[in-house]
Coordinates of C-alpha atoms and ligand atoms in Angstrom, one line a residue:
M862 CA -10.0 -39.9 -17.4
S863 CA -8.3 -37.9 -15.1
I864 CA -10.5 -35.3 -13.4
V865 CA -7.5 -33.2 -10.9
N866 CA -4.9 -31.1 -12.0
E867 CA -2.0 -33.2 -13.1
N868 CA 0.2 -30.3 -13.1
F869 CA 0.0 -31.2 -8.9
L870 CA 1.6 -34.5 -9.6
R871 CA 4.8 -32.9 -11.0
L872 CA 5.1 -31.2 -7.8
D873 CA 7.4 -32.0 -4.2
G874 CA 5.1 -33.9 -2.4
R875 CA 5.2 -30.5 0.2
Y876 CA 5.8 -27.2 0.2
L877 CA 9.7 -27.0 1.5
F878 CA 8.5 -25.3 4.9
Q879 CA 6.0 -28.1 5.2
E880 CA 8.8 -30.7 4.7
I881 CA 11.1 -28.4 6.9
E882 CA 8.3 -28.4 9.9
K883 CA 7.2 -32.0 9.3
R884 CA 11.3 -33.2 10.4
V885 CA 11.4 -30.8 13.4
R886 CA 8.1 -32.4 14.2
A887 CA 9.1 -35.7 13.9
H888 CA 12.1 -34.6 15.8
T889 CA 10.5 -32.8 19.1
Q890 CA 8.2 -35.7 19.3
S891 CA 11.1 -38.5 19.6
S892 CA 13.1 -35.8 22.4
P893 CA 10.7 -33.8 24.0
Q894 CA 13.4 -32.0 26.3
A895 CA 15.5 -30.8 22.8
R896 CA 15.7 -27.2 22.8
I897 CA 14.8 -26.3 19.6
I898 CA 16.4 -22.5 17.7
R899 CA 14.3 -21.5 14.5
M900 CA 16.6 -19.9 11.9
G901 CA 14.5 -22.0 9.0
I902 CA 11.4 -19.9 8.2
G903 CA 11.9 -16.1 6.9
D904 CA 9.6 -15.5 10.2
V905 CA 9.8 -12.2 12.3
T906 CA 9.8 -12.4 15.9
C907 CA 9.7 -8.3 16.9
P908 CA 6.5 -7.3 18.3
L909 CA 4.3 -5.3 16.1
V910 CA 6.2 -1.2 16.8
P911 CA 3.7 1.1 19.2
C912 CA 2.0 3.4 16.5
V913 CA 0.7 -0.1 14.6
I914 CA -1.0 -0.4 17.8
S915 CA -2.5 1.9 18.6
A916 CA -3.8 2.4 14.9
M917 CA -4.6 -1.9 15.2
H918 CA -6.9 -0.7 18.6
R919 CA -8.6 2.2 17.1
A920 CA -9.8 0.3 13.9
V921 CA -11.0 -2.1 15.7
D922 CA -13.0 0.3 18.1
D923 CA -13.9 1.9 14.0
L924 CA -15.7 -2.0 13.9
S925 CA -17.0 -1.9 17.6
H926 CA -19.7 1.8 16.6
A927 CA -22.3 1.3 14.0
D928 CA -21.0 5.1 13.0
T929 CA -17.8 3.6 11.9
F930 CA -18.5 -0.4 11.3
R931 CA -17.3 -1.5 8.0
G932 CA -17.9 -4.2 5.7
Y933 CA -16.4 -5.4 3.0
G934 CA -13.7 -2.5 2.0
P935 CA -12.4 -2.5 -2.1
E936 CA -11.2 -5.2 -3.3
R937 CA -8.0 -3.1 -4.3
G938 CA -7.8 -1.5 -1.3
Y939 CA -8.9 1.9 0.7
L940 CA -7.2 4.7 -0.7
W941 CA -6.3 6.1 2.3
L942 CA -4.0 3.4 2.2
R943 CA -2.9 3.3 -1.2
E944 CA -2.2 7.3 -1.2
A945 CA -0.1 6.6 2.0
I946 CA 1.9 3.9 0.2
A947 CA 2.1 5.7 -3.5
Q948 CA 3.6 8.4 -1.3
Q949 CA 5.8 7.3 1.5
D950 CA 7.1 4.3 -0.8
Y951 CA 7.7 6.5 -4.1
A952 CA 7.5 9.5 -4.1
S953 CA 9.4 10.5 -1.7
R954 CA 11.7 8.2 -3.6
G955 CA 10.7 9.8 -6.6
V956 CA 9.2 7.3 -8.1
V957 CA 5.3 8.1 -9.4
V958 CA 3.3 5.8 -8.3
S959 CA -0.7 6.7 -8.8
P960 CA -2.4 5.3 -5.6
N961 CA -5.1 3.8 -8.6
E962 CA -2.0 1.7 -9.6
I963 CA -1.4 0.1 -6.4
Y964 CA -3.2 -2.9 -5.1
V965 CA -3.7 -3.7 -1.4
S966 CA -3.4 -7.4 -0.5
D967 CA -2.8 -10.2 2.4
G968 CA 0.1 -11.1 1.5
A969 CA 3.0 -11.3 -1.2
K970 CA 3.1 -15.0 -1.7
S971 CA -0.7 -14.8 -2.5
D972 CA 0.0 -12.4 -5.4
T973 CA 3.1 -13.2 -6.6
G974 CA 1.5 -17.2 -6.7
N975 CA -2.5 -15.5 -7.6
I976 CA -0.7 -13.4 -11.0
T977 CA -0.1 -16.5 -12.9
D978 CA -3.5 -16.9 -13.3
L979 CA -2.6 -14.0 -15.7
F980 CA -0.5 -15.7 -18.3
S981 CA -1.7 -18.0 -21.0
P982 CA 0.0 -22.1 -19.7
T983 CA 1.9 -22.0 -22.8
A984 CA 4.0 -18.8 -21.5
V985 CA 7.8 -18.8 -20.8
V986 CA 8.7 -18.3 -17.8
G987 CA 12.0 -17.8 -16.6
I988 CA 13.1 -18.4 -13.2
P989 CA 16.5 -17.8 -11.4
D990 CA 18.1 -20.2 -9.2
P991 CA 18.7 -20.5 -6.0
V992 CA 14.5 -19.2 -5.9
Y993 CA 11.9 -18.4 -3.4
P994 CA 9.9 -21.7 -4.3
V995 CA 6.2 -19.9 -4.6
Y996 CA 7.4 -18.8 -8.4
V997 CA 8.6 -22.4 -9.3
D998 CA 5.2 -24.3 -7.6
T999 CA 2.3 -22.1 -8.7
N1000 CA 3.5 -22.1 -12.7
V1001 CA 4.4 -25.7 -12.4
M1002 CA 0.3 -25.8 -11.0
S1003 CA -0.8 -24.3 -13.9
G1004 CA 1.3 -26.6 -16.3
R1005 CA 4.0 -23.6 -17.4
T1006 CA 7.4 -24.9 -18.6
V1007 CA 10.0 -23.1 -16.1
I1008 CA 13.6 -22.2 -17.7
G1009 CA 16.1 -22.2 -14.4
L1010 CA 18.6 -19.4 -14.9
P1011 CA 21.5 -21.0 -12.3
S1012 CA 23.2 -17.6 -10.2
D1013 CA 25.7 -18.2 -7.9
E1014 CA 28.9 -16.3 -6.3
A1015 CA 29.9 -15.8 -9.9
N1016 CA 27.5 -13.4 -11.5
D1017 CA 26.9 -12.7 -7.7
F1018 CA 23.4 -14.0 -7.9
V1019 CA 22.3 -12.0 -10.6
P1020 CA 22.0 -14.1 -14.1
L1021 CA 21.9 -11.9 -16.6
P1022 CA 19.1 -12.2 -19.6
P1023 CA 19.6 -15.0 -21.5
D1024 CA 20.6 -14.3 -25.6
D1025 CA 19.6 -17.5 -26.6
R1026 CA 16.1 -17.6 -26.3
R1027 CA 12.7 -15.5 -25.7
L1028 CA 11.6 -15.9 -22.1
D1029 CA 7.6 -14.2 -21.5
I1030 CA 7.9 -13.5 -17.8
V1031 CA 11.0 -13.5 -15.7
Y1032 CA 10.9 -13.5 -11.9
L1033 CA 13.3 -11.1 -10.0
C1034 CA 13.5 -11.0 -6.1
Y1035 CA 16.0 -8.3 -4.6
P1036 CA 17.7 -7.9 -2.2
N1037 CA 17.0 -11.7 -2.7
N1038 CA 15.0 -14.1 -0.8
P1039 CA 17.5 -16.6 0.0
T1040 CA 20.9 -15.8 -0.7
G1041 CA 20.2 -12.2 0.5
A1042 CA 22.0 -10.8 -2.2
V1043 CA 21.3 -7.3 -4.2
I1044 CA 21.0 -5.8 -7.7
T1045 CA 22.6 -2.4 -8.7
R1046 CA 21.3 -0.7 -11.1
E1047 CA 22.6 -1.0 -14.1
A1048 CA 22.4 -5.0 -13.3
L1049 CA 18.2 -4.2 -13.3
T1050 CA 18.2 -1.8 -16.3
R1051 CA 20.0 -4.4 -18.7
W1052 CA 16.6 -6.6 -17.2
V1053 CA 14.2 -3.7 -18.1
D1054 CA 15.7 -2.9 -21.6
Y1055 CA 16.3 -6.6 -22.0
A1056 CA 12.4 -7.1 -21.7
L1057 CA 10.8 -4.1 -23.3
R1058 CA 13.2 -5.6 -26.6
T1059 CA 11.7 -8.9 -26.1
G1060 CA 8.2 -8.0 -24.4
T1061 CA 9.0 -9.9 -21.5
I1062 CA 7.0 -9.7 -18.3
I1063 CA 9.2 -9.0 -15.5
L1064 CA 7.4 -9.7 -12.2
Y1065 CA 9.3 -8.1 -9.4
D1066 CA 9.7 -9.1 -5.6
S1067 CA 11.3 -6.7 -4.2
A1068 CA 9.3 -7.9 0.1
Y1069 CA 12.9 -6.9 1.5
E1070 CA 13.6 -3.6 -0.1
A1071 CA 13.1 -1.9 3.5
F1072 CA 16.6 -3.9 4.3
I1073 CA 18.9 -1.9 2.3
R1074 CA 21.0 0.6 3.5
D1075 CA 23.2 1.4 0.5
A1076 CA 21.8 4.5 -1.2
A1077 CA 23.1 3.6 -4.9
L1078 CA 20.6 0.3 -4.6
P1079 CA 17.2 0.9 -6.4
H1080 CA 14.4 0.2 -3.9
S1081 CA 12.2 -0.2 -7.1
I1082 CA 11.9 -1.9 -10.4
F1083 CA 10.3 1.7 -11.5
E1084 CA 13.3 3.5 -10.4
I1085 CA 14.6 2.1 -13.8
E1086 CA 13.7 4.1 -17.1
G1087 CA 10.6 2.0 -18.8
A1088 CA 10.1 -0.3 -16.2
R1089 CA 6.4 0.8 -16.5
H1090 CA 6.0 -0.9 -19.6
C1091 CA 7.7 -4.3 -18.6
A1092 CA 7.8 -4.9 -14.5
I1093 CA 4.9 -5.8 -12.3
E1094 CA 6.1 -4.8 -8.7
F1095 CA 5.4 -6.6 -5.5
R1096 CA 5.8 -5.6 -1.7
S1097 CA 4.7 -6.6 2.0
F1098 CA 4.6 -5.3 5.0
S1099 CA 5.6 -8.6 6.2
K1100 CA 9.2 -8.7 7.0
T1101 CA 9.4 -4.7 7.1
A1102 CA 7.3 -4.3 9.2
G1103 CA 6.7 -7.6 11.3
F1104 CA 3.4 -8.2 9.6
T1105 CA 3.8 -12.1 9.0
G1106 CA 0.8 -12.6 11.5
V1107 CA -1.0 -9.4 10.5
R1108 CA -1.0 -10.0 6.1
C1109 CA -0.5 -7.1 4.1
A1110 CA 0.9 -6.6 0.6
Y1111 CA 0.3 -4.8 -2.3
T1112 CA 1.3 -5.3 -6.2
V1113 CA 1.9 -2.7 -8.3
I1114 CA 0.8 -2.6 -12.2
P1115 CA 1.0 0.5 -13.9
H1116 CA -1.2 2.0 -16.4
E1117 CA 1.4 1.8 -19.4
L1118 CA 1.6 -2.3 -18.7
H1119 CA -0.1 -4.3 -21.7
V1120 CA 0.4 -7.3 -23.0
T1121 CA -1.3 -8.8 -26.8
A1122 CA -4.1 -11.3 -27.1
S1123 CA -3.7 -13.8 -30.1
N1124 CA -6.8 -11.8 -31.8
G1125 CA -3.7 -8.9 -31.7
A1126 CA -5.6 -6.8 -29.4
S1127 CA -3.6 -4.8 -27.0
V1128 CA -4.5 -6.0 -23.1
R1129 CA -3.9 -3.3 -20.4
L1130 CA -3.0 -6.2 -17.2
S1131 CA -4.2 -4.0 -14.5
S1132 CA -7.6 -4.7 -16.1
L1133 CA -7.0 -8.2 -15.9
W1134 CA -5.5 -7.9 -12.7
E1135 CA -8.7 -6.0 -11.6
R1136 CA -11.2 -8.9 -12.7
R1137 CA -9.1 -11.5 -10.9
Q1138 CA -9.4 -9.7 -7.3
G1139 CA -12.8 -9.1 -8.4
C1140 CA -14.2 -12.4 -8.6
K1141 CA -11.4 -14.1 -6.3
F1142 CA -11.1 -11.5 -3.7
N1143 CA -12.8 -9.7 -0.7
G1144 CA -9.5 -7.4 0.2
A1145 CA -6.9 -7.2 3.0
S1146 CA -9.0 -6.6 6.2
Y1147 CA -9.8 -3.3 7.5
V1148 CA -7.8 -3.7 11.4
S1149 CA -5.0 -4.4 9.0
Q1150 CA -4.4 -1.9 6.6
R1151 CA -5.6 0.3 9.2
A1152 CA -1.8 -1.3 10.5
A1153 CA 0.0 -0.5 7.2
E1154 CA -1.4 2.8 6.9
A1155 CA 0.0 3.5 10.2
V1156 CA 3.5 2.4 9.2
C1157 CA 3.6 4.5 6.2
S1158 CA 3.3 7.2 9.1
P1159 CA 6.8 8.7 10.0
E1160 CA 6.7 7.6 13.8
G1161 CA 5.9 4.1 11.5
R1162 CA 8.5 4.2 9.0
A1163 CA 11.1 5.6 12.1
A1164 CA 10.2 2.4 13.9
V1165 CA 10.0 -0.1 11.4
Q1166 CA 13.9 1.4 10.2
A1167 CA 14.6 0.4 13.9
Q1168 CA 13.4 -2.7 13.8
T1169 CA 15.3 -3.9 10.5
D1170 CA 18.6 -2.2 11.4
H1171 CA 18.0 -4.4 14.7
Y1172 CA 17.6 -7.7 12.4
L1173 CA 20.4 -6.3 9.7
S1174 CA 22.8 -6.4 12.9
T1175 CA 21.6 -9.9 14.2
A1176 CA 22.6 -10.9 10.3
R1177 CA 26.0 -9.3 10.2
M1178 CA 26.4 -11.5 13.6
I1179 CA 25.3 -14.6 11.7
R1180 CA 27.5 -13.8 8.4
E1181 CA 30.6 -13.2 10.2
R1182 CA 30.3 -16.3 12.5
L1183 CA 29.9 -17.8 9.6
Q1184 CA 32.6 -17.0 8.0
Q1185 CA 34.8 -17.7 11.1
M1186 CA 33.6 -21.3 10.9
G1187 CA 34.9 -21.3 7.0
L1188 CA 31.4 -21.9 5.2
R1189 CA 31.8 -18.5 3.1
P1190 CA 28.6 -17.2 3.7
C1191 CA 27.0 -14.3 1.5
G1192 CA 24.3 -11.6 1.8
G1193 CA 23.0 -10.4 5.6
L1194 CA 24.2 -6.7 4.6
H1195 CA 20.5 -4.7 2.6
S1196 CA 19.1 -8.6 3.7
P1197 CA 17.7 -10.4 6.7
Y1198 CA 18.9 -13.8 5.4
V1199 CA 22.8 -15.1 5.3
W1200 CA 23.5 -17.9 2.7
A1201 CA 26.5 -20.4 3.4
H1202 CA 27.9 -23.5 2.1
T1203 CA 27.5 -27.2 4.2
P1204 CA 30.7 -27.8 5.6
E1205 CA 33.0 -29.9 2.8
G1206 CA 29.8 -30.0 0.1
M1207 CA 27.7 -31.9 2.4
D1208 CA 24.3 -32.9 0.6
S1209 CA 22.0 -29.6 2.1
W1210 CA 19.5 -32.1 3.5
T1211 CA 21.8 -34.2 5.2
F1212 CA 23.1 -30.9 6.6
F1213 CA 19.7 -29.9 7.3
D1214 CA 19.3 -33.0 9.6
L1215 CA 22.3 -32.9 11.5
M1216 CA 22.1 -29.1 12.5
L1217 CA 18.8 -30.2 13.4
R1218 CA 19.7 -33.3 15.5
E1219 CA 23.1 -32.3 17.2
A1220 CA 22.9 -28.7 17.1
G1221 CA 19.0 -28.2 17.8
V1222 CA 19.3 -25.6 14.9
V1223 CA 16.8 -25.5 12.5
V1224 CA 18.6 -24.2 9.2
T1225 CA 16.7 -23.9 5.5
P1226 CA 18.0 -26.7 3.1
G1227 CA 19.6 -24.8 0.0
E1228 CA 18.4 -27.3 -2.2
G1229 CA 15.1 -26.3 -1.4
F1230 CA 15.3 -23.5 -3.5
G1231 CA 16.3 -24.8 -6.6
A1232 CA 19.6 -26.8 -8.1
C1233 CA 21.9 -24.4 -7.8
G1234 CA 21.4 -24.3 -3.7
R1235 CA 22.6 -27.9 -3.6
G1236 CA 25.5 -27.9 -1.0
R1237 CA 24.0 -24.6 0.6
F1238 CA 22.1 -23.6 3.1
R1239 CA 20.1 -20.1 4.7
L1240 CA 19.9 -18.6 8.1
S1241 CA 17.5 -16.2 9.1
A1242 CA 18.2 -13.2 11.2
F1243 CA 14.1 -12.6 12.2
A1244 CA 15.6 -15.1 15.1
D1245 CA 15.7 -13.5 19.0
A1246 CA 19.2 -12.2 18.8
D1247 CA 20.5 -13.7 21.3
D1248 CA 19.3 -17.0 20.2
A1249 CA 21.1 -16.7 17.4
R1250 CA 24.2 -16.3 19.2
E1251 CA 23.6 -19.3 20.9
A1252 CA 22.5 -21.2 17.4
M1253 CA 25.7 -20.2 16.1
D1254 CA 27.5 -21.6 18.7
C1255 CA 26.1 -25.1 18.8
M1256 CA 26.3 -24.8 14.7
E1257 CA 29.9 -24.4 15.4
R1258 CA 30.7 -26.7 18.3
V1259 CA 29.3 -29.7 15.8
I1260 CA 30.5 -27.9 12.7
K1261 CA 34.4 -28.5 14.3
N1262 CA 33.8 -32.3 15.5
Ligands
LIG371 C1 11.1 -17.8 3.3 O1 11.3 -17.9 4.4 O2 11.8 -17.3 2.1 C2 9.5 -16.4 4.0 O3 9.7 -16.3 5.2 C3 8.7 -17.4 3.1 C4 7.4 -16.4 2.8 O4 8.1 -15.4 3.4 O5 6.6 -17.1 2.6

């Protein structure tokens, strides 16, 4: 009898970004002099903004003195941070979220993966394709059936709710990773209405909302009427404020959100999450939470806006250059990601290897995000702007040849 969770055997051998790293390492070992420009994983390159750095220094000072020292914090996050988030990220946009509905964590990657603990292994999960691979992998690990919801240029990368089958859970991520697409208020309302009608839970990942520059687009699913009864929202400071190395994020679970157990009892989802986190998590670090609090200050918000503007200008440049190369790009306007076609429909891993070997540029192969990513690739605009320009020159040279 097997004692391992055999669902893991259904996964690809490596997580997408581990496979990319393995190929990059093999290339640098065989060509140690080769220059590599990384535009694969969405990892930030700008340093932390000054008010965040000061807040972190102050937090370290707090930890250095007996009278201000902190040990374990509350596993759902310090109240001062949850209040700042409720005010700055929600109330300032007219959205009511209570600090008691906010759960601070060390990352949206962990939260979007860990939330699967709350649901039955028999739950049917709808996941757009292409998609951030964490959603699929973590559900496969739990043995769930995953239904792919194809998305492409024809539906503006926003799949319609299915009319032929019920989904228990659906993941939506906008601005989208990997395509950089956005969702309109109307399209999001269609999903909320569907979820309310069918009892579906929407897991809404808005980790990239800080890149939205069109006032008509929703930043939060809770801007949509009824969403408090059917949605959980995930947010992160990683891409907003350059926290990929600092680690701080949060999840919002409204008090109204209930599911029905098999005995007919109504269960509040937030109480299950509290139970889970109380057992498996000891909270984000005090220093990270003070840093996140600084991001919510007026000075922090202005600095973060300047930083996201900077990445967006790189994204626009990438988009324009790919357009000139005839690769039909999209995204990059309200997102740090640009999604494009490989030349002449080349297989996306073949294109990845070609770009690595001949152009010295790391892209992310579209197929790593799902079957609908075949013949596509993603570029991340988090690279240094000069490096990104050089990468475009190198790619163009190889593609022309
Ligand atoms: C990505 O490149 O898709 C992201 O950086 C991965 C992540 O946020 O975990």
